[in-house]
PDB file of C-alpha atoms in Angstrom:
ATOM      1  CA  MET B 199     -43.120 -65.080  31.848  1.00 95.00           C
ATOM      2  CA  ARG B 200     -45.571 -65.989  34.562  1.00 98.00           C
ATOM      3  CA  ILE B 201     -47.209 -63.111  36.429  1.00 98.00           C
ATOM      4  CA  SER B 202     -48.907 -63.516  39.810  1.00 98.00           C
ATOM      5  CA  VAL B 203     -51.817 -61.151  40.421  1.00 98.00           C
ATOM      6  CA  VAL B 204     -52.562 -60.631  44.124  1.00 98.00           C
ATOM      7  CA  VAL B 205     -56.066 -59.421  45.053  1.00 98.00           C
ATOM      8  CA  PRO B 206     -57.128 -58.673  48.654  1.00 98.00           C
ATOM      9  CA  VAL B 207     -60.871 -59.188  49.055  1.00 98.00           C
ATOM     10  CA  TYR B 208     -63.131 -57.917  51.810  1.00 98.00           C
ATOM     11  CA  ASN B 209     -66.881 -57.717  51.165  1.00 98.00           C
ATOM     12  CA  LYS B 210     -66.520 -56.993  47.448  1.00 97.00           C
ATOM     13  CA  ALA B 211     -69.130 -59.382  46.074  1.00 97.00           C
ATOM     14  CA  ALA B 212     -70.614 -56.587  43.970  1.00 96.00           C
ATOM     15  CA  TYR B 213     -67.297 -55.921  42.220  1.00 96.00           C
ATOM     16  CA  ILE B 214     -65.015 -58.952  42.285  1.00 98.00           C
ATOM     17  CA  GLU B 215     -66.483 -60.619  39.204  1.00 97.00           C
ATOM     18  CA  VAL B 216     -65.376 -57.720  36.979  1.00 95.00           C
ATOM     19  CA  ALA B 217     -61.884 -57.773  38.514  1.00 97.00           C
ATOM     20  CA  ILE B 218     -61.475 -61.507  37.900  1.00 98.00           C
ATOM     21  CA  GLN B 219     -62.865 -61.307  34.382  1.00 97.00           C
ATOM     22  CA  SER B 220     -60.375 -58.556  33.553  1.00 96.00           C
ATOM     23  CA  VAL B 221     -57.543 -60.956  34.349  1.00 98.00           C
ATOM     24  CA  LEU B 222     -59.150 -63.735  32.329  1.00 98.00           C
ATOM     25  CA  ASN B 223     -59.377 -61.326  29.385  1.00 96.00           C
ATOM     26  CA  GLN B 224     -55.655 -60.503  29.317  1.00 97.00           C
ATOM     27  CA  THR B 225     -53.808 -60.890  26.026  1.00 97.00           C
ATOM     28  CA  HIS B 226     -50.911 -62.305  28.081  1.00 98.00           C
ATOM     29  CA  GLN B 227     -52.227 -65.597  29.431  1.00 98.00           C
ATOM     30  CA  ASP B 228     -49.314 -66.894  31.518  1.00 98.00           C
ATOM     31  CA  TRP B 229     -50.625 -65.801  34.907  1.00 98.00           C
ATOM     32  CA  GLU B 230     -51.984 -66.953  38.235  1.00 98.00           C
ATOM     33  CA  LEU B 231     -54.611 -65.088  40.227  1.00 98.00           C
ATOM     34  CA  VAL B 232     -54.230 -65.239  44.019  1.00 98.00           C
ATOM     35  CA  LEU B 233     -57.323 -63.916  45.801  1.00 98.00           C
ATOM     36  CA  VAL B 234     -57.048 -63.524  49.575  1.00 98.00           C
ATOM     37  CA  ASP B 235     -60.479 -63.328  51.202  1.00 98.00           C
ATOM     38  CA  ASP B 236     -59.850 -61.370  54.385  1.00 98.00           C
ATOM     39  CA  GLY B 237     -62.811 -62.619  56.411  1.00 97.00           C
ATOM     40  CA  SER B 238     -65.577 -61.333  54.142  1.00 98.00           C
ATOM     41  CA  THR B 239     -69.101 -61.544  55.560  1.00 98.00           C
ATOM     42  CA  ASP B 240     -70.831 -61.240  52.198  1.00 97.00           C
ATOM     43  CA  SER B 241     -70.850 -63.658  49.240  1.00 97.00           C
ATOM     44  CA  SER B 242     -67.390 -62.709  47.912  1.00 98.00           C
ATOM     45  CA  ALA B 243     -66.008 -66.238  48.341  1.00 98.00           C
ATOM     46  CA  GLU B 244     -69.006 -67.779  46.589  1.00 98.00           C
ATOM     47  CA  VAL B 245     -68.590 -65.429  43.616  1.00 98.00           C
ATOM     48  CA  ILE B 246     -64.906 -66.360  43.386  1.00 98.00           C
ATOM     49  CA  ARG B 247     -65.674 -70.094  43.550  1.00 98.00           C
ATOM     50  CA  GLY B 248     -67.977 -69.625  40.573  1.00 98.00           C
ATOM     51  CA  PHE B 249     -64.863 -69.305  38.384  1.00 98.00           C
ATOM     52  CA  THR B 250     -63.383 -72.680  37.473  1.00 96.00           C
ATOM     53  CA  ASP B 251     -60.135 -71.649  35.767  1.00 98.00           C
ATOM     54  CA  PRO B 252     -57.353 -73.631  37.535  1.00 98.00           C
ATOM     55  CA  ARG B 253     -55.101 -70.558  37.544  1.00 98.00           C
ATOM     56  CA  ILE B 254     -57.443 -68.908  40.055  1.00 98.00           C
ATOM     57  CA  ARG B 255     -56.626 -69.623  43.706  1.00 98.00           C
ATOM     58  CA  LEU B 256     -58.707 -68.593  46.720  1.00 98.00           C
ATOM     59  CA  ILE B 257     -57.081 -68.213  50.134  1.00 98.00           C
ATOM     60  CA  GLN B 258     -59.329 -67.489  53.113  1.00 98.00           C
ATOM     61  CA  GLN B 259     -58.198 -66.041  56.429  1.00 97.00           C
ATOM     62  CA  PRO B 260     -59.729 -64.243  59.430  1.00 97.00           C
ATOM     63  CA  ASN B 261     -60.045 -60.521  58.975  1.00 96.00           C
ATOM     64  CA  GLY B 262     -56.687 -58.865  59.498  1.00 96.00           C
ATOM     65  CA  GLY B 263     -56.706 -55.889  57.156  1.00 96.00           C
ATOM     66  CA  VAL B 264     -55.619 -55.187  53.605  1.00 96.00           C
ATOM     67  CA  SER B 265     -51.888 -55.216  54.369  1.00 96.00           C
ATOM     68  CA  ARG B 266     -51.965 -58.673  55.916  1.00 97.00           C
ATOM     69  CA  ALA B 267     -54.051 -59.953  52.998  1.00 97.00           C
ATOM     70  CA  ARG B 268     -51.596 -58.615  50.422  1.00 98.00           C
ATOM     71  CA  ASN B 269     -48.625 -60.005  52.353  1.00 98.00           C
ATOM     72  CA  ARG B 270     -50.317 -63.423  52.435  1.00 98.00           C
ATOM     73  CA  GLY B 271     -50.799 -63.254  48.680  1.00 98.00           C
ATOM     74  CA  ILE B 272     -47.133 -62.353  48.155  1.00 98.00           C
ATOM     75  CA  ASP B 273     -46.054 -65.370  50.195  1.00 98.00           C
ATOM     76  CA  ALA B 274     -48.288 -67.614  48.077  1.00 98.00           C
ATOM     77  CA  ALA B 275     -47.239 -66.203  44.696  1.00 98.00           C
ATOM     78  CA  THR B 276     -45.083 -68.291  42.345  1.00 98.00           C
ATOM     79  CA  GLY B 277     -44.776 -66.041  39.269  1.00 98.00           C
ATOM     80  CA  ASP B 278     -41.740 -64.232  37.911  1.00 98.00           C
ATOM     81  CA  LEU B 279     -43.507 -60.938  38.629  1.00 98.00           C
ATOM     82  CA  ILE B 280     -46.044 -60.043  41.320  1.00 98.00           C
ATOM     83  CA  SER B 281     -48.751 -57.532  40.428  1.00 98.00           C
ATOM     84  CA  PHE B 282     -51.578 -56.126  42.501  1.00 98.00           C
ATOM     85  CA  LEU B 283     -55.237 -55.497  41.812  1.00 98.00           C
ATOM     86  CA  ASP B 284     -57.878 -54.123  44.165  1.00 97.00           C
ATOM     87  CA  ALA B 285     -61.080 -56.161  44.216  1.00 97.00           C
ATOM     88  CA  ASP B 286     -63.236 -53.277  42.989  1.00 95.00           C
ATOM     89  CA  ASP B 287     -60.950 -52.315  40.096  1.00 95.00           C
ATOM     90  CA  TRP B 288     -59.779 -54.006  36.899  1.00 95.00           C
ATOM     91  CA  TYR B 289     -57.038 -54.347  34.325  1.00 96.00           C
ATOM     92  CA  GLY B 290     -57.258 -53.281  30.725  1.00 96.00           C
ATOM     93  CA  PRO B 291     -56.652 -56.312  28.438  1.00 96.00           C
ATOM     94  CA  HIS B 292     -53.055 -55.387  27.544  1.00 96.00           C
ATOM     95  CA  TYR B 293     -51.675 -54.672  31.017  1.00 97.00           C
ATOM     96  CA  LEU B 294     -49.967 -57.980  31.766  1.00 98.00           C
ATOM     97  CA  ALA B 295     -48.534 -58.141  28.250  1.00 97.00           C
ATOM     98  CA  ALA B 296     -47.019 -54.702  28.809  1.00 97.00           C
ATOM     99  CA  LEU B 297     -45.454 -55.838  32.077  1.00 98.00           C
ATOM    100  CA  ALA B 298     -43.984 -58.920  30.449  1.00 98.00           C
ATOM    101  CA  GLU B 299     -42.532 -56.794  27.651  1.00 97.00           C
ATOM    102  CA  MET B 300     -41.037 -54.289  30.091  1.00 98.00           C
ATOM    103  CA  ALA B 301     -39.518 -56.978  32.308  1.00 98.00           C
ATOM    104  CA  THR B 302     -38.045 -58.744  29.268  1.00 98.00           C
ATOM    105  CA  ARG B 303     -36.642 -55.526  27.822  1.00 97.00           C
ATOM    106  CA  TYR B 304     -35.052 -54.591  31.168  1.00 98.00           C
ATOM    107  CA  PRO B 305     -33.877 -57.894  32.680  1.00 98.00           C
ATOM    108  CA  ASP B 306     -31.738 -56.191  35.341  1.00 97.00           C
ATOM    109  CA  GLU B 307     -34.553 -54.011  36.701  1.00 98.00           C
ATOM    110  CA  HIS B 308     -37.024 -55.104  39.376  1.00 98.00           C
ATOM    111  CA  TYR B 309     -39.714 -52.424  39.638  1.00 98.00           C
ATOM    112  CA  PHE B 310     -42.307 -51.747  36.904  1.00 98.00           C
ATOM    113  CA  ALA B 311     -45.413 -49.596  36.507  1.00 98.00           C
ATOM    114  CA  THR B 312     -47.807 -48.107  33.986  1.00 97.00           C
ATOM    115  CA  CYS B 313     -50.145 -45.161  34.253  1.00 96.00           C
ATOM    116  CA  PHE B 314     -53.790 -45.744  35.241  1.00 95.00           C
ATOM    117  CA  ARG B 315     -57.206 -44.434  34.346  1.00 91.00           C
ATOM    118  CA  TRP B 316     -59.793 -43.013  36.751  1.00 89.00           C
ATOM    119  CA  VAL B 317     -63.203 -44.553  36.096  1.00 86.00           C
ATOM    120  CA  ARG B 318     -66.682 -44.951  37.544  1.00 78.00           C
ATOM    121  CA  GLU B 319     -67.976 -48.046  35.756  1.00 78.00           C
ATOM    122  CA  TYR B 320     -66.506 -50.642  33.427  1.00 73.00           C
ATOM    123  CA  GLN B 321     -67.004 -50.007  29.721  1.00 74.00           C
ATOM    124  CA  GLU B 322     -65.365 -52.338  27.250  1.00 70.00           C
ATOM    125  CA  SER B 323     -65.022 -49.567  24.660  1.00 68.00           C
ATOM    126  CA  ASP B 324     -62.597 -47.736  26.968  1.00 76.00           C
ATOM    127  CA  TRP B 325     -60.045 -50.509  26.431  1.00 78.00           C
ATOM    128  CA  ALA B 326     -60.413 -51.170  22.700  1.00 74.00           C
ATOM    129  CA  ASP B 327     -57.150 -49.575  21.593  1.00 84.00           C
ATOM    130  CA  THR B 328     -54.065 -51.725  21.180  1.00 89.00           C
ATOM    131  CA  PRO B 329     -50.932 -50.135  22.709  1.00 91.00           C
ATOM    132  CA  PRO B 330     -48.307 -48.910  20.236  1.00 89.00           C
ATOM    133  CA  GLN B 331     -45.206 -50.995  19.640  1.00 88.00           C
ATOM    134  CA  PRO B 332     -42.685 -50.668  20.985  1.00 89.00           C
ATOM    135  CA  LEU B 333     -44.193 -49.475  24.241  1.00 94.00           C
ATOM    136  CA  PRO B 334     -43.226 -45.942  25.343  1.00 95.00           C
ATOM    137  CA  VAL B 335     -41.057 -46.858  28.325  1.00 97.00           C
ATOM    138  CA  GLU B 336     -38.557 -44.922  30.424  1.00 97.00           C
ATOM    139  CA  VAL B 337     -36.302 -45.720  33.367  1.00 98.00           C
ATOM    140  CA  VAL B 338     -37.096 -43.221  36.119  1.00 97.00           C
ATOM    141  CA  THR B 339     -33.954 -41.948  37.842  1.00 94.00           C
ATOM    142  CA  ASP B 340     -35.651 -39.243  39.947  1.00 95.00           C
ATOM    143  CA  PHE B 341     -38.367 -41.299  41.636  1.00 96.00           C
ATOM    144  CA  PHE B 342     -39.211 -38.990  44.551  1.00 95.00           C
ATOM    145  CA  GLU B 343     -39.034 -35.812  42.514  1.00 93.00           C
ATOM    146  CA  ARG B 344     -41.322 -37.372  39.912  1.00 94.00           C
ATOM    147  CA  ARG B 345     -43.709 -38.563  42.591  1.00 93.00           C
ATOM    148  CA  ARG B 346     -43.727 -35.119  44.189  1.00 88.00           C
ATOM    149  CA  ARG B 347     -44.527 -33.381  40.918  1.00 87.00           C
ATOM    150  CA  ASN B 348     -47.156 -35.870  39.760  1.00 88.00           C
ATOM    151  CA  GLY B 349     -48.765 -38.090  42.369  1.00 82.00           C
ATOM    152  CA  LYS B 350     -51.046 -39.610  39.735  1.00 86.00           C
ATOM    153  CA  MET B 351     -48.405 -41.341  37.600  1.00 91.00           C
ATOM    154  CA  TRP B 352     -49.070 -44.805  39.012  1.00 94.00           C
ATOM    155  CA  HIS B 353     -51.416 -46.641  41.351  1.00 94.00           C
ATOM    156  CA  THR B 354     -51.257 -49.905  43.291  1.00 95.00           C
ATOM    157  CA  ASN B 355     -53.180 -51.570  40.459  1.00 96.00           C
ATOM    158  CA  SER B 356     -50.521 -50.556  37.943  1.00 97.00           C
ATOM    159  CA  ILE B 357     -47.368 -51.721  39.778  1.00 98.00           C
ATOM    160  CA  SER B 358     -45.443 -54.978  39.463  1.00 98.00           C
ATOM    161  CA  VAL B 359     -42.238 -56.217  41.105  1.00 98.00           C
ATOM    162  CA  ARG B 360     -40.015 -59.220  40.471  1.00 98.00           C
ATOM    163  CA  ARG B 361     -40.987 -61.866  42.997  1.00 98.00           C
ATOM    164  CA  PRO B 362     -37.547 -62.467  44.623  1.00 97.00           C
ATOM    165  CA  ALA B 363     -37.088 -58.731  45.267  1.00 97.00           C
ATOM    166  CA  LEU B 364     -40.543 -58.416  46.785  1.00 97.00           C
ATOM    167  CA  GLN B 365     -40.489 -61.547  48.902  1.00 95.00           C
ATOM    168  CA  ALA B 366     -37.116 -60.487  50.334  1.00 95.00           C
ATOM    169  CA  MET B 367     -38.854 -57.382  51.745  1.00 96.00           C
ATOM    170  CA  GLN B 368     -41.607 -59.239  53.598  1.00 96.00           C
ATOM    171  CA  PRO B 369     -43.673 -58.081  55.388  1.00 96.00           C
ATOM    172  CA  CYS B 370     -44.053 -55.717  52.445  1.00 97.00           C
ATOM    173  CA  PHE B 371     -47.171 -53.857  53.545  1.00 97.00           C
ATOM    174  CA  PRO B 372     -47.360 -52.460  57.120  1.00 96.00           C
ATOM    175  CA  VAL B 373     -49.893 -54.569  58.998  1.00 95.00           C
ATOM    176  CA  GLY B 374     -52.600 -52.627  60.791  1.00 90.00           C
ATOM    177  CA  GLU B 375     -52.552 -49.676  58.394  1.00 87.00           C
ATOM    178  CA  SER B 376     -55.136 -49.077  55.693  1.00 79.00           C
ATOM    179  CA  LEU B 377     -54.298 -45.570  54.490  1.00 85.00           C
ATOM    180  CA  GLY B 378     -51.037 -45.044  52.637  1.00 88.00           C
ATOM    181  CA  GLU B 379     -49.913 -48.604  53.328  1.00 90.00           C
ATOM    182  CA  ASP B 380     -49.338 -49.179  49.627  1.00 94.00           C
ATOM    183  CA  GLN B 381     -47.333 -45.975  49.204  1.00 94.00           C
ATOM    184  CA  ASP B 382     -45.035 -47.141  51.998  1.00 95.00           C
ATOM    185  CA  LEU B 383     -43.917 -50.101  49.899  1.00 96.00           C
ATOM    186  CA  TRP B 384     -43.637 -48.080  46.690  1.00 96.00           C
ATOM    187  CA  PHE B 385     -41.394 -45.567  48.483  1.00 97.00           C
ATOM    188  CA  ARG B 386     -39.132 -48.267  49.914  1.00 96.00           C
ATOM    189  CA  LEU B 387     -38.852 -49.904  46.511  1.00 97.00           C
ATOM    190  CA  GLY B 388     -38.007 -46.507  45.023  1.00 96.00           C
ATOM    191  CA  GLU B 389     -35.115 -46.233  47.482  1.00 95.00           C
ATOM    192  CA  ARG B 390     -33.694 -49.584  46.336  1.00 95.00           C
ATOM    193  CA  TYR B 391     -34.542 -49.878  42.645  1.00 97.00           C
ATOM    194  CA  ARG B 392     -35.105 -47.804  39.543  1.00 97.00           C
ATOM    195  CA  LEU B 393     -38.686 -47.705  38.287  1.00 98.00           C
ATOM    196  CA  VAL B 394     -39.342 -48.792  34.695  1.00 98.00           C
ATOM    197  CA  TYR B 395     -42.396 -46.783  33.677  1.00 98.00           C
ATOM    198  CA  CYS B 396     -44.874 -46.828  30.787  1.00 97.00           C
ATOM    199  CA  LYS B 397     -47.012 -43.707  30.465  1.00 95.00           C
ATOM    200  CA  LEU B 398     -49.993 -45.530  28.934  1.00 96.00           C
ATOM    201  CA  PRO B 399     -53.074 -45.914  31.222  1.00 95.00           C
ATOM    202  CA  LEU B 400     -53.507 -49.695  31.133  1.00 96.00           C
ATOM    203  CA  VAL B 401     -55.468 -50.293  34.351  1.00 96.00           C
ATOM    204  CA  ALA B 402     -58.555 -48.814  36.014  1.00 93.00           C
ATOM    205  CA  TYR B 403     -59.057 -47.245  39.414  1.00 93.00           C
ATOM    206  CA  ARG B 404     -62.687 -46.901  40.463  1.00 89.00           C
ATOM    207  CA  MET B 405     -63.046 -43.588  42.274  1.00 79.00           C
ATOM    208  CA  ASP B 406     -66.453 -43.662  43.931  1.00 64.00           C
ATOM    209  CA  VAL B 407     -66.807 -46.970  45.774  1.00 59.00           C
ATOM    210  CA  ALA B 408     -68.840 -46.451  48.946  1.00 50.00           C
ATOM    211  CA  GLY B 409     -66.640 -46.370  52.007  1.00 46.00           C
ATOM    212  CA  SER B 410     -63.433 -45.706  50.091  1.00 47.00           C
ATOM    213  CA  LEU B 411     -60.796 -44.355  52.467  1.00 44.00           C
ATOM    214  CA  VAL B 412     -59.537 -42.058  49.736  1.00 45.00           C
ATOM    215  CA  VAL B 413     -62.982 -40.495  49.495  1.00 41.00           C
ATOM    216  CA  THR B 414     -64.086 -40.411  53.139  1.00 37.00           C
ATOM    217  CA  GLN B 415     -61.092 -40.050  55.440  1.00 44.00           C
ATOM    218  CA  ALA B 416     -59.995 -36.578  56.438  1.00 48.00           C
ATOM    219  CA  ARG B 417     -56.245 -36.417  56.917  1.00 62.00           C
ATOM    220  CA  ARG B 418     -55.639 -34.345  60.003  1.00 71.00           C
ATOM    221  CA  ALA B 419     -52.393 -36.075  60.947  1.00 85.00           C
ATOM    222  CA  LEU B 420     -49.331 -36.901  58.905  1.00 90.00           C
ATOM    223  CA  MET B 421     -49.743 -40.468  57.706  1.00 93.00           C
ATOM    224  CA  PRO B 422     -47.207 -42.992  59.028  1.00 94.00           C
ATOM    225  CA  VAL B 423     -45.965 -43.611  55.486  1.00 95.00           C
ATOM    226  CA  TYR B 424     -44.651 -40.033  55.362  1.00 95.00           C
ATOM    227  CA  GLN B 425     -43.324 -40.146  58.898  1.00 94.00           C
ATOM    228  CA  ARG B 426     -41.233 -43.195  58.027  1.00 96.00           C
ATOM    229  CA  LEU B 427     -40.057 -41.714  54.732  1.00 96.00           C
ATOM    230  CA  GLU B 428     -38.911 -38.588  56.575  1.00 93.00           C
ATOM    231  CA  GLN B 429     -37.036 -40.690  59.144  1.00 94.00           C
ATOM    232  CA  ARG B 430     -35.287 -42.730  56.453  1.00 95.00           C
ATOM    233  CA  ALA B 431     -34.355 -39.650  54.439  1.00 94.00           C
ATOM    234  CA  LEU B 432     -32.946 -37.865  57.479  1.00 92.00           C
ATOM    235  CA  ALA B 433     -31.029 -41.044  58.393  1.00 94.00           C
ATOM    236  CA  GLY B 434     -29.397 -41.145  54.953  1.00 91.00           C
ATOM    237  CA  ALA B 435     -31.314 -44.015  53.343  1.00 89.00           C
ATOM    238  CA  VAL B 436     -32.107 -41.596  50.508  1.00 90.00           C
ATOM    239  CA  LYS B 437     -29.215 -39.513  49.226  1.00 90.00           C
ATOM    240  CA  GLY B 438     -28.410 -36.458  47.127  1.00 91.00           C
ATOM    241  CA  ALA B 439     -31.133 -34.811  45.076  1.00 92.00           C
ATOM    242  CA  GLU B 440     -33.525 -37.664  45.824  1.00 93.00           C
ATOM    243  CA  ARG B 441     -33.140 -37.010  49.562  1.00 93.00           C
ATOM    244  CA  ARG B 442     -34.151 -33.394  49.035  1.00 91.00           C
ATOM    245  CA  ALA B 443     -37.078 -34.486  46.876  1.00 93.00           C
ATOM    246  CA  ALA B 444     -38.228 -37.017  49.482  1.00 94.00           C
ATOM    247  CA  LEU B 445     -38.144 -34.392  52.241  1.00 92.00           C
ATOM    248  CA  ARG B 446     -40.057 -31.956  50.034  1.00 90.00           C
ATOM    249  CA  LEU B 447     -42.617 -34.696  49.356  1.00 93.00           C
ATOM    250  CA  VAL B 448     -43.075 -35.091  53.112  1.00 93.00           C
ATOM    251  CA  GLY B 449     -43.295 -31.316  53.420  1.00 90.00           C
ATOM    252  CA  ASP B 450     -46.083 -31.208  50.843  1.00 89.00           C
ATOM    253  CA  ALA B 451     -47.967 -33.850  52.845  1.00 90.00           C
ATOM    254  CA  ARG B 452     -47.613 -31.697  55.963  1.00 89.00           C
ATOM    255  CA  VAL B 453     -49.003 -28.741  54.011  1.00 87.00           C
ATOM    256  CA  SER B 454     -52.135 -30.781  53.282  1.00 85.00           C
ATOM    257  CA  VAL B 455     -52.462 -31.602  56.994  1.00 89.00           C
ATOM    258  CA  ALA B 456     -52.047 -27.921  57.863  1.00 85.00           C
ATOM    259  CA  ARG B 457     -54.828 -26.956  55.459  1.00 82.00           C
ATOM    260  CA  MET B 458     -57.182 -29.456  57.104  1.00 85.00           C
ATOM    261  CA  HIS B 459     -56.523 -27.881  60.516  1.00 86.00           C
ATOM    262  CA  LEU B 460     -56.940 -24.392  59.140  1.00 82.00           C
ATOM    263  CA  VAL B 461     -60.318 -25.264  57.633  1.00 82.00           C
ATOM    264  CA  ALA B 462     -61.285 -26.726  61.021  1.00 84.00           C
ATOM    265  CA  GLY B 463     -60.350 -23.459  62.721  1.00 84.00           C
ATOM    266  CA  ASP B 464     -57.186 -24.699  64.453  1.00 86.00           C
ATOM    267  CA  ARG B 465     -54.734 -22.032  63.317  1.00 84.00           C
ATOM    268  CA  ALA B 466     -52.068 -22.892  65.919  1.00 87.00           C
ATOM    269  CA  THR B 467     -51.811 -26.532  64.833  1.00 88.00           C
ATOM    270  CA  ALA B 468     -51.798 -25.464  61.172  1.00 85.00           C
ATOM    271  CA  LEU B 469     -48.890 -23.103  61.783  1.00 86.00           C
ATOM    272  CA  GLY B 470     -47.010 -25.834  63.647  1.00 87.00           C
ATOM    273  CA  GLU B 471     -47.366 -28.208  60.722  1.00 85.00           C
ATOM    274  CA  LEU B 472     -46.264 -25.525  58.305  1.00 87.00           C
ATOM    275  CA  TRP B 473     -43.157 -24.865  60.362  1.00 86.00           C
ATOM    276  CA  ARG B 474     -42.310 -28.568  60.216  1.00 86.00           C
ATOM    277  CA  ALA B 475     -43.058 -28.495  56.482  1.00 84.00           C
ATOM    278  CA  ARG B 476     -40.636 -25.648  55.769  1.00 83.00           C
ATOM    279  CA  ARG B 477     -38.328 -27.964  53.795  1.00 76.00           C
ATOM    280  CA  ALA B 478     -41.000 -28.073  51.089  1.00 71.00           C
ATOM    281  CA  ALA B 479     -40.525 -24.386  50.223  1.00 71.00           C
ATOM    282  CA  SER B 480     -42.985 -24.901  47.365  1.00 74.00           C
ATOM    283  CA  ARG B 481     -45.728 -22.655  46.054  1.00 77.00           C
ATOM    284  CA  HIS B 482     -48.220 -24.880  47.945  1.00 76.00           C
ATOM    285  CA  TRP B 483     -46.332 -24.198  51.163  1.00 81.00           C
ATOM    286  CA  ILE B 484     -46.176 -20.452  50.514  1.00 84.00           C
ATOM    287  CA  ALA B 485     -49.907 -20.338  49.724  1.00 79.00           C
ATOM    288  CA  ALA B 486     -50.705 -22.292  52.887  1.00 80.00           C
ATOM    289  CA  VAL B 487     -48.602 -19.931  55.023  1.00 84.00           C
ATOM    290  CA  VAL B 488     -50.506 -16.966  53.591  1.00 82.00           C
ATOM    291  CA  MET B 489     -53.792 -18.747  54.302  1.00 79.00           C
ATOM    292  CA  ALA B 490     -52.776 -19.529  57.879  1.00 83.00           C
ATOM    293  CA  VAL B 491     -51.837 -15.919  58.565  1.00 83.00           C
ATOM    294  CA  VAL B 492     -54.600 -14.108  56.677  1.00 82.00           C
ATOM    295  CA  PHE B 493     -57.614 -16.378  56.150  1.00 81.00           C
ATOM    296  CA  SER B 494     -60.430 -17.098  58.564  1.00 79.00           C
ATOM    297  CA  PRO B 495     -61.697 -20.711  58.721  1.00 73.00           C
ATOM    298  CA  ALA B 496     -64.669 -19.728  56.542  1.00 79.00           C
ATOM    299  CA  MET B 497     -62.367 -18.170  53.948  1.00 78.00           C
ATOM    300  CA  ALA B 498     -60.161 -21.262  54.044  1.00 73.00           C
ATOM    301  CA  ARG B 499     -63.165 -23.508  53.453  1.00 73.00           C
ATOM    302  CA  ARG B 500     -64.333 -21.418  50.511  1.00 76.00           C
ATOM    303  CA  TRP B 501     -60.815 -21.420  49.028  1.00 68.00           C
ATOM    304  CA  THR B 502     -60.559 -25.192  49.464  1.00 69.00           C
ATOM    305  CA  GLN B 503     -63.913 -25.734  47.748  1.00 70.00           C
ATOM    306  CA  TRP B 504     -62.851 -23.430  44.890  1.00 69.00           C
ATOM    307  CA  ARG B 505     -59.552 -25.296  44.537  1.00 65.00           C
ATOM    308  CA  LYS B 506     -61.329 -28.659  44.340  1.00 62.00           C
ATOM    309  CA  SER B 507     -63.650 -27.265  41.674  1.00 65.00           C
ATOM    310  CA  ARG B 508     -60.603 -26.412  39.553  1.00 60.00           C
ATOM    311  CA  LEU B 509     -59.233 -29.945  39.528  1.00 52.00           C
ATOM    312  CA  PRO B 510     -59.423 -31.719  36.137  1.00 47.00           C
ATOM    313  CA  GLU B 511     -62.422 -33.917  35.491  1.00 45.00           C
ATOM    314  CA  LEU B 512     -61.862 -37.640  35.800  1.00 40.00           C
ATOM    315  CA  ASN B 513     -61.190 -39.353  32.455  1.00 40.00           C
ATOM    316  CA  GLN B 514     -64.391 -41.314  32.641  1.00 37.00           C
ATOM    317  CA  HIS B 515     -67.755 -41.543  30.935  1.00 32.00           C
TER     318      HIS B 515
END
């Protein structure tokens, strides 16, 4: 089973070598690596050209954003499965083998993922263990409810889709967006297909790259990915219990937006978002309503800082 790995690259010369080497080190060797250099101004392309393996392909284009780069890579892919890897992250050595096993075991399914590991730097010892056989795999039948309860089950680096299913959805990633653009595709796939999931963390996600949108961007407006999910759910594209879960997922996202406005001292906007988020009816929503009514901005900031301090430590060294 041939697997295409699509990597968008923009000014990642300091990281791309590790990403490429992680694909070269896979125990499953039937792959192609499609790197789309999205107008880098550093030496990213030169680093890539330093690898001579014929399975590695470099495509260069003017800067158009991560979505356009990924879509270009999807168009160029020829494998049975298409996987994704960010240029500053890497795969553990058994990831592609796990995908091939999952896709073979479930020939009628199209959507596959594993768990991932938060990391700071690459350490070979982190990936020494061989996964158990057979792999612990499940078919997820409550995609949006699962995503709502645990947003850290999968990451772009840990997802793979059968090529015909993915190419039929082109353009897969919304061009012009760079925050939540990956989630948009994962949600739309979740509306069409069941997710085959392995709970083992077989890929890495580097958390502290300078300039990371996840780290630096304050979310004071509901991201388009959630706006579109809400529209599709209300229009009936998602049905039954999954429709309710999707709307609650959107509601939880609105709660996060409301908290940002409350911390900034904009109580009126926070209350407006919470009203629109009333479908969530979760403990997060209830807590945010109490905050909006009772807390001052200073109290909200202190509570937010305390809440962040309670989050689990990253599983890194």
